[in-house]
XYZ file of C-alpha atoms in Angstrom:
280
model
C -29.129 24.958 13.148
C -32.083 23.030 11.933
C -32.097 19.765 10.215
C -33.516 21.226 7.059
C -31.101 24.002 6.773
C -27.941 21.822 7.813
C -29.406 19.129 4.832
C -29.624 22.496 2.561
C -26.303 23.309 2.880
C -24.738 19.933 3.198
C -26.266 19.315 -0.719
C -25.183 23.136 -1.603
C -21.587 21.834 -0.483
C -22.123 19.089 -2.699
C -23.281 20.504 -5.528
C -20.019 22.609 -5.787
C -18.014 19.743 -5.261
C -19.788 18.235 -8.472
C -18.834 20.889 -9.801
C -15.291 20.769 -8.788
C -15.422 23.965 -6.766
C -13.750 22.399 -4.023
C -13.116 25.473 -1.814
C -16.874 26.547 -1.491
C -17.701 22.544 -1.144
C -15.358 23.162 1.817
C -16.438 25.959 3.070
C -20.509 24.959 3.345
C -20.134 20.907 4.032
C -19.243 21.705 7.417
C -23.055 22.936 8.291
C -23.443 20.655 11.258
C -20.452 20.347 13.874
C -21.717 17.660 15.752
C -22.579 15.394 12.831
C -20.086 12.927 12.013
C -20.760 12.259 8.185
C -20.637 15.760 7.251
C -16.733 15.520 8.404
C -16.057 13.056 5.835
C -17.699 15.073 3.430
C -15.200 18.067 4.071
C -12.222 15.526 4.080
C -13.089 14.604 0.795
C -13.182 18.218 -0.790
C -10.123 18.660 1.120
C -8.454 15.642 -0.687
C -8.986 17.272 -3.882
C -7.069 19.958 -2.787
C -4.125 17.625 -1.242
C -4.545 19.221 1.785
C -3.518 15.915 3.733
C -3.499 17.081 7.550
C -6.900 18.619 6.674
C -8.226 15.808 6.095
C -6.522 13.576 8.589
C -8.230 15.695 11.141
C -11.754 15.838 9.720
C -11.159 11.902 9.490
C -10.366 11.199 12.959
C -12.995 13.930 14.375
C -15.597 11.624 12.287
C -14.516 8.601 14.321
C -14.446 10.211 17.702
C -17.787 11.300 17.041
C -18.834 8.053 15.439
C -17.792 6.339 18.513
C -19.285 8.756 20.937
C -22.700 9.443 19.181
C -25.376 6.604 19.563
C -26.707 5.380 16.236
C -24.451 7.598 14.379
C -22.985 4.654 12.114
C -24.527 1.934 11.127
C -20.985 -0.118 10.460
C -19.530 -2.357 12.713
C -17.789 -0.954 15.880
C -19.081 2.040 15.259
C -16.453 2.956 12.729
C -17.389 4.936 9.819
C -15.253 3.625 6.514
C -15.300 6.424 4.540
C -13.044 8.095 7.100
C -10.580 5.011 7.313
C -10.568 5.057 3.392
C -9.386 8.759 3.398
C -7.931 8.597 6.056
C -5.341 5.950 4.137
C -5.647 8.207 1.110
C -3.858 11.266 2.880
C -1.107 9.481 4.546
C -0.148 7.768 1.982
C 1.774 10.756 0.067
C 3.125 11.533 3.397
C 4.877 8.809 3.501
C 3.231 7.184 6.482
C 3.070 4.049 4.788
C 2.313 1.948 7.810
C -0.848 3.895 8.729
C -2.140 4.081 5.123
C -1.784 0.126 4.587
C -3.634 -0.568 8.473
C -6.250 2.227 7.573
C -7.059 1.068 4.130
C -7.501 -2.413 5.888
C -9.749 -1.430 8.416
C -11.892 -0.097 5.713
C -11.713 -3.237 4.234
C -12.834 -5.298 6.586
C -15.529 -3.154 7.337
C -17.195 -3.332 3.674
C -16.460 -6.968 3.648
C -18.725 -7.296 6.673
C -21.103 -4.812 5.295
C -21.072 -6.147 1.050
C -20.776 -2.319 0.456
C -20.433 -1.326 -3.220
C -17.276 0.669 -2.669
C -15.312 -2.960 -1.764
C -13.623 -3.255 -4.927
C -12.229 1.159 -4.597
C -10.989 -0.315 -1.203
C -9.672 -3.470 -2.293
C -7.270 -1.012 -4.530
C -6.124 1.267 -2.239
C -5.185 -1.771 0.110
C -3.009 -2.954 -2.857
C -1.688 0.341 -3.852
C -0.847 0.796 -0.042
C 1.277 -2.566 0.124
C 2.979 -1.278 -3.458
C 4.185 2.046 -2.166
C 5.134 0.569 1.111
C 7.484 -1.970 -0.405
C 8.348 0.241 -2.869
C 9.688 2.469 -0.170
C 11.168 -0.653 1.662
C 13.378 -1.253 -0.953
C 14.819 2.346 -1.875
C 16.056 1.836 1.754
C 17.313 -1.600 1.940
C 19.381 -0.585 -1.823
C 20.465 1.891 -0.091
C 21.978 0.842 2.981
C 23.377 -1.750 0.796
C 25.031 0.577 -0.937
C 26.535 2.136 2.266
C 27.508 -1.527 3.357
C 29.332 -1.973 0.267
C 30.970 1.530 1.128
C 31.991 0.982 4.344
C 33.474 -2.454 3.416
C 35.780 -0.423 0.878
C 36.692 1.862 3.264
C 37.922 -0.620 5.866
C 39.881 -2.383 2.739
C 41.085 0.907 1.804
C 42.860 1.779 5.800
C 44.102 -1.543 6.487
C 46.232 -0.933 3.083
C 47.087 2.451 4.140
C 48.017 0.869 7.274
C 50.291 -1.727 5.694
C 51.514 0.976 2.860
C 52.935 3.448 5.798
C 54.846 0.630 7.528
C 56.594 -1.023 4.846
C 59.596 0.475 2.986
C 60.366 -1.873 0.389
C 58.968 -0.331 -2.764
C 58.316 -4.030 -3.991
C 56.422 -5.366 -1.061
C 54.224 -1.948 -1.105
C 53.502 -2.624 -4.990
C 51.905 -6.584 -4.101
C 50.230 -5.084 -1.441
C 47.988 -2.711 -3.133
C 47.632 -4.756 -5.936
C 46.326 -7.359 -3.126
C 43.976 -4.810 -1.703
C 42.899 -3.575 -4.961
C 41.801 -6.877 -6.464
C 39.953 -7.533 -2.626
C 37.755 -3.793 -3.524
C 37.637 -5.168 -7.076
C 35.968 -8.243 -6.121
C 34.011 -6.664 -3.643
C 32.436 -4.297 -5.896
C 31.977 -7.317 -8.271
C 29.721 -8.985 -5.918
C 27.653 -6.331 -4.876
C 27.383 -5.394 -8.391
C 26.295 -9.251 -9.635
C 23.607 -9.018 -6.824
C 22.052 -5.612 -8.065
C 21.893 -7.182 -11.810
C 19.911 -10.087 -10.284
C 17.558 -8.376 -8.883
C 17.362 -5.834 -12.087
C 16.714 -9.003 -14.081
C 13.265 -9.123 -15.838
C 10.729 -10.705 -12.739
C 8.642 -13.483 -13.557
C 4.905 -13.541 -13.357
C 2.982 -13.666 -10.042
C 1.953 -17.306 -9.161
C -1.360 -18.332 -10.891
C -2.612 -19.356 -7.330
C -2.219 -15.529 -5.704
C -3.917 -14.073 -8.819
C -7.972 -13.787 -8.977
C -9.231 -14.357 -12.309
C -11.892 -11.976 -12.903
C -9.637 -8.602 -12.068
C -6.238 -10.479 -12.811
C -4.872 -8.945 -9.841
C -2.933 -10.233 -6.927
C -5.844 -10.855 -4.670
C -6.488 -9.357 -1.465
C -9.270 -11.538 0.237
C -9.841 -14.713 -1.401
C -13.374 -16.321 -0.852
C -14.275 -19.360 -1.944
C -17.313 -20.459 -4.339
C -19.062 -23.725 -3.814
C -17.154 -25.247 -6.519
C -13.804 -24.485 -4.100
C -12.526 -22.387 -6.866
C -11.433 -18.809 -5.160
C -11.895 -15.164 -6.428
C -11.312 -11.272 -5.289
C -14.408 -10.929 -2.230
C -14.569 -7.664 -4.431
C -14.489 -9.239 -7.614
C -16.949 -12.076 -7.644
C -19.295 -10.007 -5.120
C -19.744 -7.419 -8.024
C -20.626 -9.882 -10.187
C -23.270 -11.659 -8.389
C -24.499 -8.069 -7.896
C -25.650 -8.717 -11.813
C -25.930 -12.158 -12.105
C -26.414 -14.968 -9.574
C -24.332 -17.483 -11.214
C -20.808 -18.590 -10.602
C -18.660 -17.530 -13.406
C -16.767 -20.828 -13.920
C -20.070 -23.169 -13.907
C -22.825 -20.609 -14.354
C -24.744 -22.895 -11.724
C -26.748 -20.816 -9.166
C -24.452 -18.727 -6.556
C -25.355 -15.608 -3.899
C -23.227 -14.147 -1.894
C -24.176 -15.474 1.118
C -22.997 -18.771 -0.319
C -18.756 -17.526 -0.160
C -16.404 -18.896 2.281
C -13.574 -16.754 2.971
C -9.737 -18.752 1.945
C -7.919 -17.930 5.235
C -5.220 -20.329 4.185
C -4.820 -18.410 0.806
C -5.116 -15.029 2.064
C -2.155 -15.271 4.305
C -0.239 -17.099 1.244
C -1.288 -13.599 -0.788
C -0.322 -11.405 2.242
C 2.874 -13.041 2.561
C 3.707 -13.098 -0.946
C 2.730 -9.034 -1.644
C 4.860 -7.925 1.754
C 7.634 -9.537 -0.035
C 7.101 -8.867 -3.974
C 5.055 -5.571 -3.781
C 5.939 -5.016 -7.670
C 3.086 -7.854 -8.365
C 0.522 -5.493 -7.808
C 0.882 -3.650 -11.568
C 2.385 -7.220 -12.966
């Protein structure tokens, strides 16, 4: 096919997509087999249709021919983001909430290196990512709580059996399920007090892990001359408009940020272990 007739069909496929004809966007995007972008395109009329291993193919063809095709991406490593980016998109609502959080960082990093405009969409699917993950983390650790507290009853509950079928005095078996009944009592009280704990109204994110510009927990901290640290996504789109640092409105570029390693892994740490921050 030539190049003029795959381009024609490529912005056909576009235009339906636009037009949120999804299927035909589908069905045309592809015009090209060997070109790597046009698989992204397809993977992102497929995400419109939640059609998840769809696009998860499309998505990985893209960076097997990225990799393989000189000059066919222009990002570092040859990776193209757009495919990590959907790719975390679709395996997120399958539940593949380790992929989705490494995917969604790979695109990251990649328009971090790159100051791409589409930082800030990325920056929230990383933090989305780490909410559904820990969000998922804790349905299971309540719940195998819940079958610890279970199986603790149940071993309470046998050894009084036990005691119940070798004891005849009708006196002696009275104290000693009352015993065993106040030890499940108790039991149940404590798992019970810890569950209301961590029901209890949670305070507000530290004022050090939040950026102040997007008042979110931040992601990648950089620094400003002035030491003061923001979102990468967040103060980046404002230079985009204005040159100035927000705080002193003194001259600032983007060339003139300093990443916060230190703070980042503070942030990192703090979201794998309070994911709830991230809608605070």
């Amino acid at each position: 096919m030539s190049g003029q007739s795959s381009l024609a069909l490529k912005e056909e496929g576009n235009r339906h997509f636009q037009k949120g004809d999804y299927v035909a966007a589908e069905a045309l995007i592809l015009s090209d087999p060997t070109n790597p972008l046009l698989y992204t395109n397809r993977a992102m009329a497929r995400l419109k249709m939640s059609r998840w291993d769809s696009v998860i193919e499309d998505c990985e063809e893209c960076l097997r021919l990225s990799s393989s095709t000189p000059g066919s991406s222009k990002t570092p490593g040859g990776k193209n983001f757009k495919a990590l980016y959907y790719l975390s998109q679709a395996h997120l609502p399958l539940k593949n909430y380790d992929q989705a959080v490494n995917y969604a960082l790979e695109a990251h990093k990649i328009c971090a290196e790159t100051h791409d405009k589409s930082l800030a969409a990325v920056t929230s699917q990383v933090l989305k990512c780490k909410k559904e993950r820990w969000e998922h983390r804790e349905k299971l650790r309540r719940r195998e709580e819940q079958e610890l507290e279970g199986e603790v009853v149940e071993i309470l509950r046998r050894e009084m059996d036990g005691l119940l079928k070798t004891s005849e005095d009708d006196e002696e078996r009275k104290e000693t399920e009352k015993m065993y009944e106040d030890k499940i009592d108790r039991i149940r009280a404590v798992f019970e007090r810890a569950r209301d704990k961590e029901n209890q109204r949670r305070p507000n994110p530290p004022d050090w892990a939040i950026d102040d510009i997007s008042f979110q927990v931040m992601v990648d901290p950089v620094m400003t001359k002035t030491g003061k640290s923001y979102e990468r996504a967040s103060i980046e789109e404002h230079l985009r408009r204005s040159e100035t640092d927000p705080l002193t409105r003194t001259p600032l570029t983007i060339k003139d940020l300093l990443p916060n390693i230190d703070l980042k892994h503070a942030c990192e740490e703090f979201l794998n272990e309070n994911g709830w921050a991230v809608d605070w």
